Amino acid sequence: MPHWIALTLATGLLTSPAHDSDRQSDFAEAAQEYGIPLSVLLGVSYLESRWDTNAGRPSVTGGYGPMHLVDAAALPAGDHHHGDPRGDAARPLAHTLPRPAVLPEDTLRAAARITGLSSARLKGDPAANIRGGAALLASYQDAPGGSPSDWYGAVARYAGSRGFADEVFATLREGAARRTDDGQLVRLAARSDARPPEHLTGRLTGRSARLAASQAECPQTLACEWMPAAYRRFDKRRDYGNHDRLDRERRIDYIVIHDMEGSYAGVPSMVRNPRYVSWHYTIRSSDGHVAQHVKSRDIAWHAGNWDINSRSIGIEHEGYLARGGAWYTEAMYRSSARLVKYLADRHGLPVDRAHIIGHDNIPGTTPSTVPGMHEDPGPYWDWARYLELMGAPIEPARSGGSVIINPDYATHRPRMTGCSGNRPGRDCKPHGASTVWLHTRPSENAPLVDDIGKRVGQPSTYSVYDHSARASAGQRYAVAESRDEWTAIWYLGRKAWFHNPSSAPTAVPASGPLVTPVKDRVRVYGRAYPEHAAYAGRARYQAHVPLQYVIRRGQTYSLGFTLNGGYHAAGSFNPARHATIKGALRYHQIQLGHRVMFVRADDVRVIR
């Protein structure tokens, strides 16, 4: 039984005789008006919005309300690929291009034409939004009524994907129940008979489509396509792009979660440009559709740190981190979680935040690169929900000397500033978030802790783009002290306090190995590179450059995993001319601040 269903059973949500909420009645009335099976309408809305209103704010793809009616005019253009996404000092990348602005289908105005309701009402009135979505769904169906399976084609058309329809029908078989963001109880009873017609499941059709699907590395239960990234020479054949191919398998330590700061519609032109950057997969927000661009054995240029690039798989998600508390769809979370779980199992990775990391958790390679490292997917990515979908919910331990950050996403609404459309410094509208703020003392009035590398000579801020003083759900930190309703963790070489009241805890007790320095000043690194002797003339030696931070005796930090230093020298279009250097120098990955970093194993002692 899925964890969330067990929880709702335990709390009585699925069995309570309480009367239906207004939201439940809105779905029932709209389904009856347009001749749609109620379970189908509820299933479509759950995959789009989890039945939430999101306070009338648009999703990352301009969708409004429980039925995610898309206003194409609400989409901004964006480009977050600044800096050097390859992150290899031996081979810097200067080629970046802006993302094109491409608009999706405008379903909001289509629903307005059918119902006669205004666009403003469809955006702001949940009942009208549900009615508009039902009308649009019914317009894709030849005749009203029938069983859920009769509506498979209409459901696929609603989001433009048979993969979306497959996920809706999986939800119908599981059932669902939850309170929405505005307190409405909505229930979808499980239907074991809700199965799509066998001839209309998410299989791609046509010879080219079947070939595209067969080349994608995805679980069988997820509809994927193969959309290959460019791999060819340019600039008088001296340079090439936009990734590095290998003639052998490589070690994978990370799956890196990105948001695109742009639209999925622009992806084909970007990945096929050899002068642009690359990543392994893209996931579309509206329906959870997955496209693969680079094989997992090959190195994509996405992380801004060559060491991490050479040991990671990068997944981009359609979205914007700072759109005033923008929300990501359930369809995207579910597809992404299924893909990540498949990749983690395939490469032997634990499903935890030491291995499943955000782009904002990747360290700079040298002190000069630290300020420009990226911030996505940001504070509004629901890490706890994401881990739960992968079958790895955040669970408390009895003891262990550390904590895992875990605020309740729905009710935890910390102050944020600098959202899109706001003046710099102005507060964002309240919205659920997965992060906690870290203070210098156990008080909300105390200053935030500072990150000497991220904001050089400047104090930390409450900006959505500034994670200098933040810890995110799923991250594990060593406990430094507890006082009343506050907990201190070791963070960037000092104690950092966050509010953790027993009535609404923002962290849970955790167990796991820790490290503590064996000398007074231990340097930390952004790359786990091998010692000089390991190169043996096979590649140019990569110097060990410590970052700005030090940790001291008496401090402790959570240990993610241990590895030997390595470096992949990839300066040739021909993979046979690459060299992989493996060293004897051992490193521990630690959770130093918001980002992971590395310490030499000889400099610390492991506390089991």
PDB file of N, CA and C in Angstrom, residues 331-415:
ATOM      1  N   ALA A 331       1.685  15.595 -12.465  1.00  0.00           N
ATOM      2  CA  ALA A 331       2.111  14.766 -13.599  1.00  0.00           C
ATOM      3  C   ALA A 331       3.627  14.805 -13.748  1.00  0.00           C
ATOM      4  N   MET A 332       4.238  15.983 -13.610  1.00  0.00           N
ATOM      5  CA  MET A 332       5.686  16.088 -13.750  1.00  0.00           C
ATOM      6  C   MET A 332       6.401  15.420 -12.578  1.00  0.00           C
ATOM      7  N   TYR A 333       5.930  15.655 -11.365  1.00  0.00           N
ATOM      8  CA  TYR A 333       6.547  15.001 -10.209  1.00  0.00           C
ATOM      9  C   TYR A 333       6.526  13.475 -10.362  1.00  0.00           C
ATOM     10  N   ARG A 334       5.392  12.938 -10.788  1.00  0.00           N
ATOM     11  CA  ARG A 334       5.266  11.483 -10.865  1.00  0.00           C
ATOM     12  C   ARG A 334       6.156  10.896 -11.960  1.00  0.00           C
ATOM     13  N   SER A 335       6.185  11.529 -13.126  1.00  0.00           N
ATOM     14  CA  SER A 335       7.074  11.036 -14.187  1.00  0.00           C
ATOM     15  C   SER A 335       8.527  11.132 -13.761  1.00  0.00           C
ATOM     16  N   SER A 336       8.898  12.267 -13.164  1.00  0.00           N
ATOM     17  CA  SER A 336      10.276  12.460 -12.742  1.00  0.00           C
ATOM     18  C   SER A 336      10.669  11.450 -11.670  1.00  0.00           C
ATOM     19  N   ALA A 337       9.798  11.242 -10.693  1.00  0.00           N
ATOM     20  CA  ALA A 337      10.100  10.287  -9.631  1.00  0.00           C
ATOM     21  C   ALA A 337      10.265   8.876 -10.182  1.00  0.00           C
ATOM     22  N   ARG A 338       9.418   8.513 -11.125  1.00  0.00           N
ATOM     23  CA  ARG A 338       9.523   7.175 -11.716  1.00  0.00           C
ATOM     24  C   ARG A 338      10.834   7.029 -12.489  1.00  0.00           C
ATOM     25  N   LEU A 339      11.207   8.070 -13.225  1.00  0.00           N
ATOM     26  CA  LEU A 339      12.454   8.032 -13.971  1.00  0.00           C
ATOM     27  C   LEU A 339      13.659   7.972 -13.034  1.00  0.00           C
ATOM     28  N   VAL A 340      13.664   8.821 -12.007  1.00  0.00           N
ATOM     29  CA  VAL A 340      14.801   8.850 -11.086  1.00  0.00           C
ATOM     30  C   VAL A 340      14.940   7.529 -10.342  1.00  0.00           C
ATOM     31  N   LYS A 341      13.822   6.947  -9.902  1.00  0.00           N
ATOM     32  CA  LYS A 341      13.896   5.653  -9.214  1.00  0.00           C
ATOM     33  C   LYS A 341      14.464   4.592 -10.135  1.00  0.00           C
ATOM     34  N   TYR A 342      14.060   4.598 -11.394  1.00  0.00           N
ATOM     35  CA  TYR A 342      14.590   3.653 -12.376  1.00  0.00           C
ATOM     36  C   TYR A 342      16.099   3.840 -12.552  1.00  0.00           C
ATOM     37  N   LEU A 343      16.539   5.078 -12.705  1.00  0.00           N
ATOM     38  CA  LEU A 343      17.964   5.345 -12.896  1.00  0.00           C
ATOM     39  C   LEU A 343      18.762   5.018 -11.634  1.00  0.00           C
ATOM     40  N   ALA A 344      18.211   5.338 -10.460  1.00  0.00           N
ATOM     41  CA  ALA A 344      18.905   5.032  -9.209  1.00  0.00           C
ATOM     42  C   ALA A 344      19.077   3.525  -9.055  1.00  0.00           C
ATOM     43  N   ASP A 345      18.042   2.755  -9.336  1.00  0.00           N
ATOM     44  CA  ASP A 345      18.153   1.296  -9.250  1.00  0.00           C
ATOM     45  C   ASP A 345      19.156   0.764 -10.267  1.00  0.00           C
ATOM     46  N   ARG A 346      19.124   1.316 -11.455  1.00  0.00           N
ATOM     47  CA  ARG A 346      20.010   0.837 -12.526  1.00  0.00           C
ATOM     48  C   ARG A 346      21.472   1.090 -12.191  1.00  0.00           C
ATOM     49  N   HIS A 347      21.756   2.205 -11.516  1.00  0.00           N
ATOM     50  CA  HIS A 347      23.141   2.561 -11.217  1.00  0.00           C
ATOM     51  C   HIS A 347      23.522   2.339  -9.760  1.00  0.00           C
ATOM     52  N   GLY A 348      22.639   1.697  -9.008  1.00  0.00           N
ATOM     53  CA  GLY A 348      22.957   1.335  -7.641  1.00  0.00           C
ATOM     54  C   GLY A 348      23.059   2.506  -6.686  1.00  0.00           C
ATOM     55  N   LEU A 349      22.232   3.537  -6.882  1.00  0.00           N
ATOM     56  CA  LEU A 349      22.284   4.719  -6.029  1.00  0.00           C
ATOM     57  C   LEU A 349      21.208   4.649  -4.951  1.00  0.00           C
ATOM     58  N   PRO A 350      21.536   4.993  -3.707  1.00  0.00           N
ATOM     59  CA  PRO A 350      20.485   5.162  -2.694  1.00  0.00           C
ATOM     60  C   PRO A 350      19.597   6.345  -3.067  1.00  0.00           C
ATOM     61  N   VAL A 351      18.325   6.243  -2.761  1.00  0.00           N
ATOM     62  CA  VAL A 351      17.417   7.367  -2.998  1.00  0.00           C
ATOM     63  C   VAL A 351      17.460   8.253  -1.761  1.00  0.00           C
ATOM     64  N   ASP A 352      18.428   9.154  -1.737  1.00  0.00           N
ATOM     65  CA  ASP A 352      18.569  10.111  -0.642  1.00  0.00           C
ATOM     66  C   ASP A 352      19.165  11.390  -1.193  1.00  0.00           C
ATOM     67  N   ARG A 353      19.224  12.433  -0.342  1.00  0.00           N
ATOM     68  CA  ARG A 353      19.663  13.738  -0.799  1.00  0.00           C
ATOM     69  C   ARG A 353      21.184  13.863  -0.881  1.00  0.00           C
ATOM     70  N   ALA A 354      21.909  12.800  -0.574  1.00  0.00           N
ATOM     71  CA  ALA A 354      23.340  12.801  -0.852  1.00  0.00           C
ATOM     72  C   ALA A 354      23.617  12.415  -2.295  1.00  0.00           C
ATOM     73  N   HIS A 355      22.635  11.755  -2.941  1.00  0.00           N
ATOM     74  CA  HIS A 355      22.815  11.286  -4.315  1.00  0.00           C
ATOM     75  C   HIS A 355      21.804  11.897  -5.285  1.00  0.00           C
ATOM     76  N   ILE A 356      20.600  12.195  -4.808  1.00  0.00           N
ATOM     77  CA  ILE A 356      19.591  12.880  -5.623  1.00  0.00           C
ATOM     78  C   ILE A 356      19.647  14.344  -5.191  1.00  0.00           C
ATOM     79  N   ILE A 357      20.313  15.169  -5.971  1.00  0.00           N
ATOM     80  CA  ILE A 357      20.612  16.532  -5.539  1.00  0.00           C
ATOM     81  C   ILE A 357      20.056  17.545  -6.541  1.00  0.00           C
ATOM     82  N   GLY A 358      19.856  18.760  -6.065  1.00  0.00           N
ATOM     83  CA  GLY A 358      19.459  19.838  -6.954  1.00  0.00           C
ATOM     84  C   GLY A 358      20.677  20.501  -7.565  1.00  0.00           C
ATOM     85  N   HIS A 359      20.453  21.226  -8.649  1.00  0.00           N
ATOM     86  CA  HIS A 359      21.529  22.016  -9.233  1.00  0.00           C
ATOM     87  C   HIS A 359      22.096  22.993  -8.203  1.00  0.00           C
ATOM     88  N   ASP A 360      21.213  23.441  -7.288  1.00  0.00           N
ATOM     89  CA  ASP A 360      21.636  24.385  -6.254  1.00  0.00           C
ATOM     90  C   ASP A 360      22.453  23.737  -5.141  1.00  0.00           C
ATOM     91  N   ASN A 361      22.620  22.435  -5.184  1.00  0.00           N
ATOM     92  CA  ASN A 361      23.439  21.736  -4.190  1.00  0.00           C
ATOM     93  C   ASN A 361      24.847  21.428  -4.684  1.00  0.00           C
ATOM     94  N   ILE A 362      25.161  21.826  -5.916  1.00  0.00           N
ATOM     95  CA  ILE A 362      26.459  21.497  -6.518  1.00  0.00           C
ATOM     96  C   ILE A 362      27.478  22.565  -6.151  1.00  0.00           C
ATOM     97  N   PRO A 363      28.663  22.167  -5.674  1.00  0.00           N
ATOM     98  CA  PRO A 363      29.659  23.163  -5.254  1.00  0.00           C
ATOM     99  C   PRO A 363      30.367  23.803  -6.434  1.00  0.00           C
ATOM    100  N   GLY A 364      30.915  24.982  -6.198  1.00  0.00           N
ATOM    101  CA  GLY A 364      31.812  25.585  -7.174  1.00  0.00           C
ATOM    102  C   GLY A 364      33.092  24.769  -7.280  1.00  0.00           C
ATOM    103  N   THR A 365      33.792  24.938  -8.370  1.00  0.00           N
ATOM    104  CA  THR A 365      35.034  24.185  -8.567  1.00  0.00           C
ATOM    105  C   THR A 365      36.226  24.873  -7.917  1.00  0.00           C
ATOM    106  N   THR A 366      36.219  26.193  -7.912  1.00  0.00           N
ATOM    107  CA  THR A 366      37.279  27.007  -7.308  1.00  0.00           C
ATOM    108  C   THR A 366      36.605  28.178  -6.599  1.00  0.00           C
ATOM    109  N   PRO A 367      37.327  28.910  -5.737  1.00  0.00           N
ATOM    110  CA  PRO A 367      36.688  30.043  -5.046  1.00  0.00           C
ATOM    111  C   PRO A 367      36.040  31.044  -5.986  1.00  0.00           C
ATOM    112  N   SER A 368      36.625  31.285  -7.144  1.00  0.00           N
ATOM    113  CA  SER A 368      36.069  32.304  -8.052  1.00  0.00           C
ATOM    114  C   SER A 368      34.761  31.883  -8.685  1.00  0.00           C
ATOM    115  N   THR A 369      34.491  30.578  -8.763  1.00  0.00           N
ATOM    116  CA  THR A 369      33.250  30.118  -9.400  1.00  0.00           C
ATOM    117  C   THR A 369      32.091  29.982  -8.423  1.00  0.00           C
ATOM    118  N   VAL A 370      32.358  30.017  -7.119  1.00  0.00           N
ATOM    119  CA  VAL A 370      31.306  29.782  -6.129  1.00  0.00           C
ATOM    120  C   VAL A 370      30.157  30.784  -6.252  1.00  0.00           C
ATOM    121  N   PRO A 371      30.402  32.103  -6.377  1.00  0.00           N
ATOM    122  CA  PRO A 371      29.273  33.042  -6.431  1.00  0.00           C
ATOM    123  C   PRO A 371      28.330  32.821  -7.607  1.00  0.00           C
ATOM    124  N   GLY A 372      28.818  32.281  -8.709  1.00  0.00           N
ATOM    125  CA  GLY A 372      27.988  32.131  -9.901  1.00  0.00           C
ATOM    126  C   GLY A 372      27.300  30.789 -10.027  1.00  0.00           C
ATOM    127  N   MET A 373      27.442  29.908  -9.032  1.00  0.00           N
ATOM    128  CA  MET A 373      26.773  28.613  -9.142  1.00  0.00           C
ATOM    129  C   MET A 373      25.257  28.784  -9.058  1.00  0.00           C
ATOM    130  N   HIS A 374      24.535  27.820  -9.588  1.00  0.00           N
ATOM    131  CA  HIS A 374      23.109  27.991  -9.841  1.00  0.00           C
ATOM    132  C   HIS A 374      22.238  27.801  -8.614  1.00  0.00           C
ATOM    133  N   GLU A 375      20.950  28.208  -8.740  1.00  0.00           N
ATOM    134  CA  GLU A 375      20.010  28.220  -7.624  1.00  0.00           C
ATOM    135  C   GLU A 375      18.817  27.297  -7.832  1.00  0.00           C
ATOM    136  N   ASP A 376      18.674  26.704  -9.011  1.00  0.00           N
ATOM    137  CA  ASP A 376      17.501  25.868  -9.278  1.00  0.00           C
ATOM    138  C   ASP A 376      17.676  24.463  -8.684  1.00  0.00           C
ATOM    139  N   PRO A 377      16.566  23.753  -8.373  1.00  0.00           N
ATOM    140  CA  PRO A 377      15.176  24.111  -8.646  1.00  0.00           C
ATOM    141  C   PRO A 377      14.559  25.053  -7.624  1.00  0.00           C
ATOM    142  N   GLY A 378      15.277  25.407  -6.580  1.00  0.00           N
ATOM    143  CA  GLY A 378      14.825  26.454  -5.682  1.00  0.00           C
ATOM    144  C   GLY A 378      13.922  26.003  -4.554  1.00  0.00           C
ATOM    145  N   PRO A 379      13.440  26.966  -3.758  1.00  0.00           N
ATOM    146  CA  PRO A 379      12.718  26.640  -2.524  1.00  0.00           C
ATOM    147  C   PRO A 379      11.333  26.059  -2.730  1.00  0.00           C
ATOM    148  N   TYR A 380      10.756  26.195  -3.923  1.00  0.00           N
ATOM    149  CA  TYR A 380       9.391  25.726  -4.135  1.00  0.00           C
ATOM    150  C   TYR A 380       9.324  24.308  -4.699  1.00  0.00           C
ATOM    151  N   TRP A 381      10.466  23.665  -4.884  1.00  0.00           N
ATOM    152  CA  TRP A 381      10.465  22.252  -5.291  1.00  0.00           C
ATOM    153  C   TRP A 381      10.139  21.416  -4.053  1.00  0.00           C
ATOM    154  N   ASP A 382       9.118  20.570  -4.153  1.00  0.00           N
ATOM    155  CA  ASP A 382       8.629  19.803  -3.005  1.00  0.00           C
ATOM    156  C   ASP A 382       9.431  18.513  -2.869  1.00  0.00           C
ATOM    157  N   TRP A 383      10.587  18.606  -2.195  1.00  0.00           N
ATOM    158  CA  TRP A 383      11.480  17.460  -2.075  1.00  0.00           C
ATOM    159  C   TRP A 383      10.859  16.301  -1.303  1.00  0.00           C
ATOM    160  N   ALA A 384      10.119  16.599  -0.243  1.00  0.00           N
ATOM    161  CA  ALA A 384       9.532  15.522   0.558  1.00  0.00           C
ATOM    162  C   ALA A 384       8.520  14.725  -0.274  1.00  0.00           C
ATOM    163  N   ARG A 385       7.665  15.418  -1.005  1.00  0.00           N
ATOM    164  CA  ARG A 385       6.705  14.743  -1.871  1.00  0.00           C
ATOM    165  C   ARG A 385       7.431  13.930  -2.942  1.00  0.00           C
ATOM    166  N   TYR A 386       8.483  14.489  -3.484  1.00  0.00           N
ATOM    167  CA  TYR A 386       9.262  13.849  -4.537  1.00  0.00           C
ATOM    168  C   TYR A 386       9.878  12.543  -4.037  1.00  0.00           C
ATOM    169  N   LEU A 387      10.489  12.581  -2.861  1.00  0.00           N
ATOM    170  CA  LEU A 387      11.086  11.370  -2.284  1.00  0.00           C
ATOM    171  C   LEU A 387      10.019  10.328  -1.974  1.00  0.00           C
ATOM    172  N   GLU A 388       8.868  10.776  -1.490  1.00  0.00           N
ATOM    173  CA  GLU A 388       7.783   9.844  -1.189  1.00  0.00           C
ATOM    174  C   GLU A 388       7.325   9.123  -2.450  1.00  0.00           C
ATOM    175  N   LEU A 389       7.228   9.840  -3.565  1.00  0.00           N
ATOM    176  CA  LEU A 389       6.829   9.207  -4.821  1.00  0.00           C
ATOM    177  C   LEU A 389       7.840   8.175  -5.285  1.00  0.00           C
ATOM    178  N   MET A 390       9.089   8.313  -4.854  1.00  0.00           N
ATOM    179  CA  MET A 390      10.111   7.322  -5.196  1.00  0.00           C
ATOM    180  C   MET A 390      10.151   6.164  -4.199  1.00  0.00           C
ATOM    181  N   GLY A 391       9.219   6.149  -3.262  1.00  0.00           N
ATOM    182  CA  GLY A 391       9.203   5.085  -2.265  1.00  0.00           C
ATOM    183  C   GLY A 391      10.220   5.272  -1.168  1.00  0.00           C
ATOM    184  N   ALA A 392      10.693   6.508  -0.960  1.00  0.00           N
ATOM    185  CA  ALA A 392      11.698   6.789   0.059  1.00  0.00           C
ATOM    186  C   ALA A 392      11.256   7.979   0.902  1.00  0.00           C
ATOM    187  N   PRO A 393      10.106   7.878   1.594  1.00  0.00           N
ATOM    188  CA  PRO A 393       9.631   9.022   2.388  1.00  0.00           C
ATOM    189  C   PRO A 393      10.599   9.344   3.516  1.00  0.00           C
ATOM    190  N   ILE A 394      10.601  10.600   3.922  1.00  0.00           N
ATOM    191  CA  ILE A 394      11.454  11.025   5.037  1.00  0.00           C
ATOM    192  C   ILE A 394      10.859  10.490   6.328  1.00  0.00           C
ATOM    193  N   GLU A 395      11.578   9.611   7.001  1.00  0.00           N
ATOM    194  CA  GLU A 395      11.099   8.987   8.224  1.00  0.00           C
ATOM    195  C   GLU A 395      12.022   9.343   9.380  1.00  0.00           C
ATOM    196  N   PRO A 396      11.468   9.568  10.574  1.00  0.00           N
ATOM    197  CA  PRO A 396      12.326   9.879  11.719  1.00  0.00           C
ATOM    198  C   PRO A 396      13.043   8.641  12.239  1.00  0.00           C
ATOM    199  N   ALA A 397      14.248   8.846  12.752  1.00  0.00           N
ATOM    200  CA  ALA A 397      14.986   7.789  13.444  1.00  0.00           C
ATOM    201  C   ALA A 397      14.837   8.010  14.943  1.00  0.00           C
ATOM    202  N   ARG A 398      15.174   6.995  15.724  1.00  0.00           N
ATOM    203  CA  ARG A 398      15.064   7.135  17.181  1.00  0.00           C
ATOM    204  C   ARG A 398      16.129   8.072  17.723  1.00  0.00           C
ATOM    205  N   SER A 399      17.313   8.006  17.149  1.00  0.00           N
ATOM    206  CA  SER A 399      18.415   8.872  17.580  1.00  0.00           C
ATOM    207  C   SER A 399      19.504   8.796  16.529  1.00  0.00           C
ATOM    208  N   GLY A 400      20.569   9.579  16.731  1.00  0.00           N
ATOM    209  CA  GLY A 400      21.661   9.474  15.778  1.00  0.00           C
ATOM    210  C   GLY A 400      22.530  10.700  15.672  1.00  0.00           C
ATOM    211  N   GLY A 401      22.197  11.780  16.355  1.00  0.00           N
ATOM    212  CA  GLY A 401      23.054  12.956  16.354  1.00  0.00           C
ATOM    213  C   GLY A 401      22.909  13.860  15.166  1.00  0.00           C
ATOM    214  N   SER A 402      21.908  13.606  14.313  1.00  0.00           N
ATOM    215  CA  SER A 402      21.680  14.480  13.164  1.00  0.00           C
ATOM    216  C   SER A 402      20.187  14.619  12.942  1.00  0.00           C
ATOM    217  N   VAL A 403      19.829  15.534  12.053  1.00  0.00           N
ATOM    218  CA  VAL A 403      18.429  15.755  11.695  1.00  0.00           C
ATOM    219  C   VAL A 403      18.307  15.812  10.179  1.00  0.00           C
ATOM    220  N   ILE A 404      17.121  15.455   9.697  1.00  0.00           N
ATOM    221  CA  ILE A 404      16.770  15.646   8.291  1.00  0.00           C
ATOM    222  C   ILE A 404      15.724  16.754   8.234  1.00  0.00           C
ATOM    223  N   ILE A 405      15.987  17.761   7.439  1.00  0.00           N
ATOM    224  CA  ILE A 405      15.054  18.872   7.283  1.00  0.00           C
ATOM    225  C   ILE A 405      13.766  18.345   6.640  1.00  0.00           C
ATOM    226  N   ASN A 406      12.625  18.710   7.210  1.00  0.00           N
ATOM    227  CA  ASN A 406      11.365  18.187   6.679  1.00  0.00           C
ATOM    228  C   ASN A 406      10.173  19.042   7.109  1.00  0.00           C
ATOM    229  N   PRO A 407      10.095  20.300   6.667  1.00  0.00           N
ATOM    230  CA  PRO A 407       8.908  21.106   6.981  1.00  0.00           C
ATOM    231  C   PRO A 407       7.697  20.587   6.219  1.00  0.00           C
ATOM    232  N   ASP A 408       6.507  20.831   6.752  1.00  0.00           N
ATOM    233  CA  ASP A 408       5.284  20.468   6.060  1.00  0.00           C
ATOM    234  C   ASP A 408       5.079  21.453   4.904  1.00  0.00           C
ATOM    235  N   TYR A 409       5.209  20.956   3.684  1.00  0.00           N
ATOM    236  CA  TYR A 409       5.225  21.846   2.523  1.00  0.00           C
ATOM    237  C   TYR A 409       3.937  22.673   2.417  1.00  0.00           C
ATOM    238  N   ALA A 410       2.804  22.056   2.734  1.00  0.00           N
ATOM    239  CA  ALA A 410       1.532  22.753   2.537  1.00  0.00           C
ATOM    240  C   ALA A 410       1.358  23.923   3.489  1.00  0.00           C
ATOM    241  N   THR A 411       1.844  23.766   4.731  1.00  0.00           N
ATOM    242  CA  THR A 411       1.593  24.804   5.742  1.00  0.00           C
ATOM    243  C   THR A 411       2.815  25.646   6.053  1.00  0.00           C
ATOM    244  N   HIS A 412       3.996  25.199   5.670  1.00  0.00           N
ATOM    245  CA  HIS A 412       5.232  25.939   5.936  1.00  0.00           C
ATOM    246  C   HIS A 412       5.420  26.981   4.834  1.00  0.00           C
ATOM    247  N   ARG A 413       5.230  28.244   5.182  1.00  0.00           N
ATOM    248  CA  ARG A 413       5.267  29.305   4.175  1.00  0.00           C
ATOM    249  C   ARG A 413       6.232  30.397   4.632  1.00  0.00           C
ATOM    250  N   PRO A 414       7.529  30.135   4.522  1.00  0.00           N
ATOM    251  CA  PRO A 414       8.513  31.107   5.003  1.00  0.00           C
ATOM    252  C   PRO A 414       8.561  32.352   4.130  1.00  0.00           C
ATOM    253  N   ARG A 415       9.087  33.406   4.674  1.00  0.00           N
ATOM    254  CA  ARG A 415       9.241  34.637   3.917  1.00  0.00           C
ATOM    255  C   ARG A 415      10.225  34.421   2.762  1.00  0.00           C
TER     256      ARG A 415
END
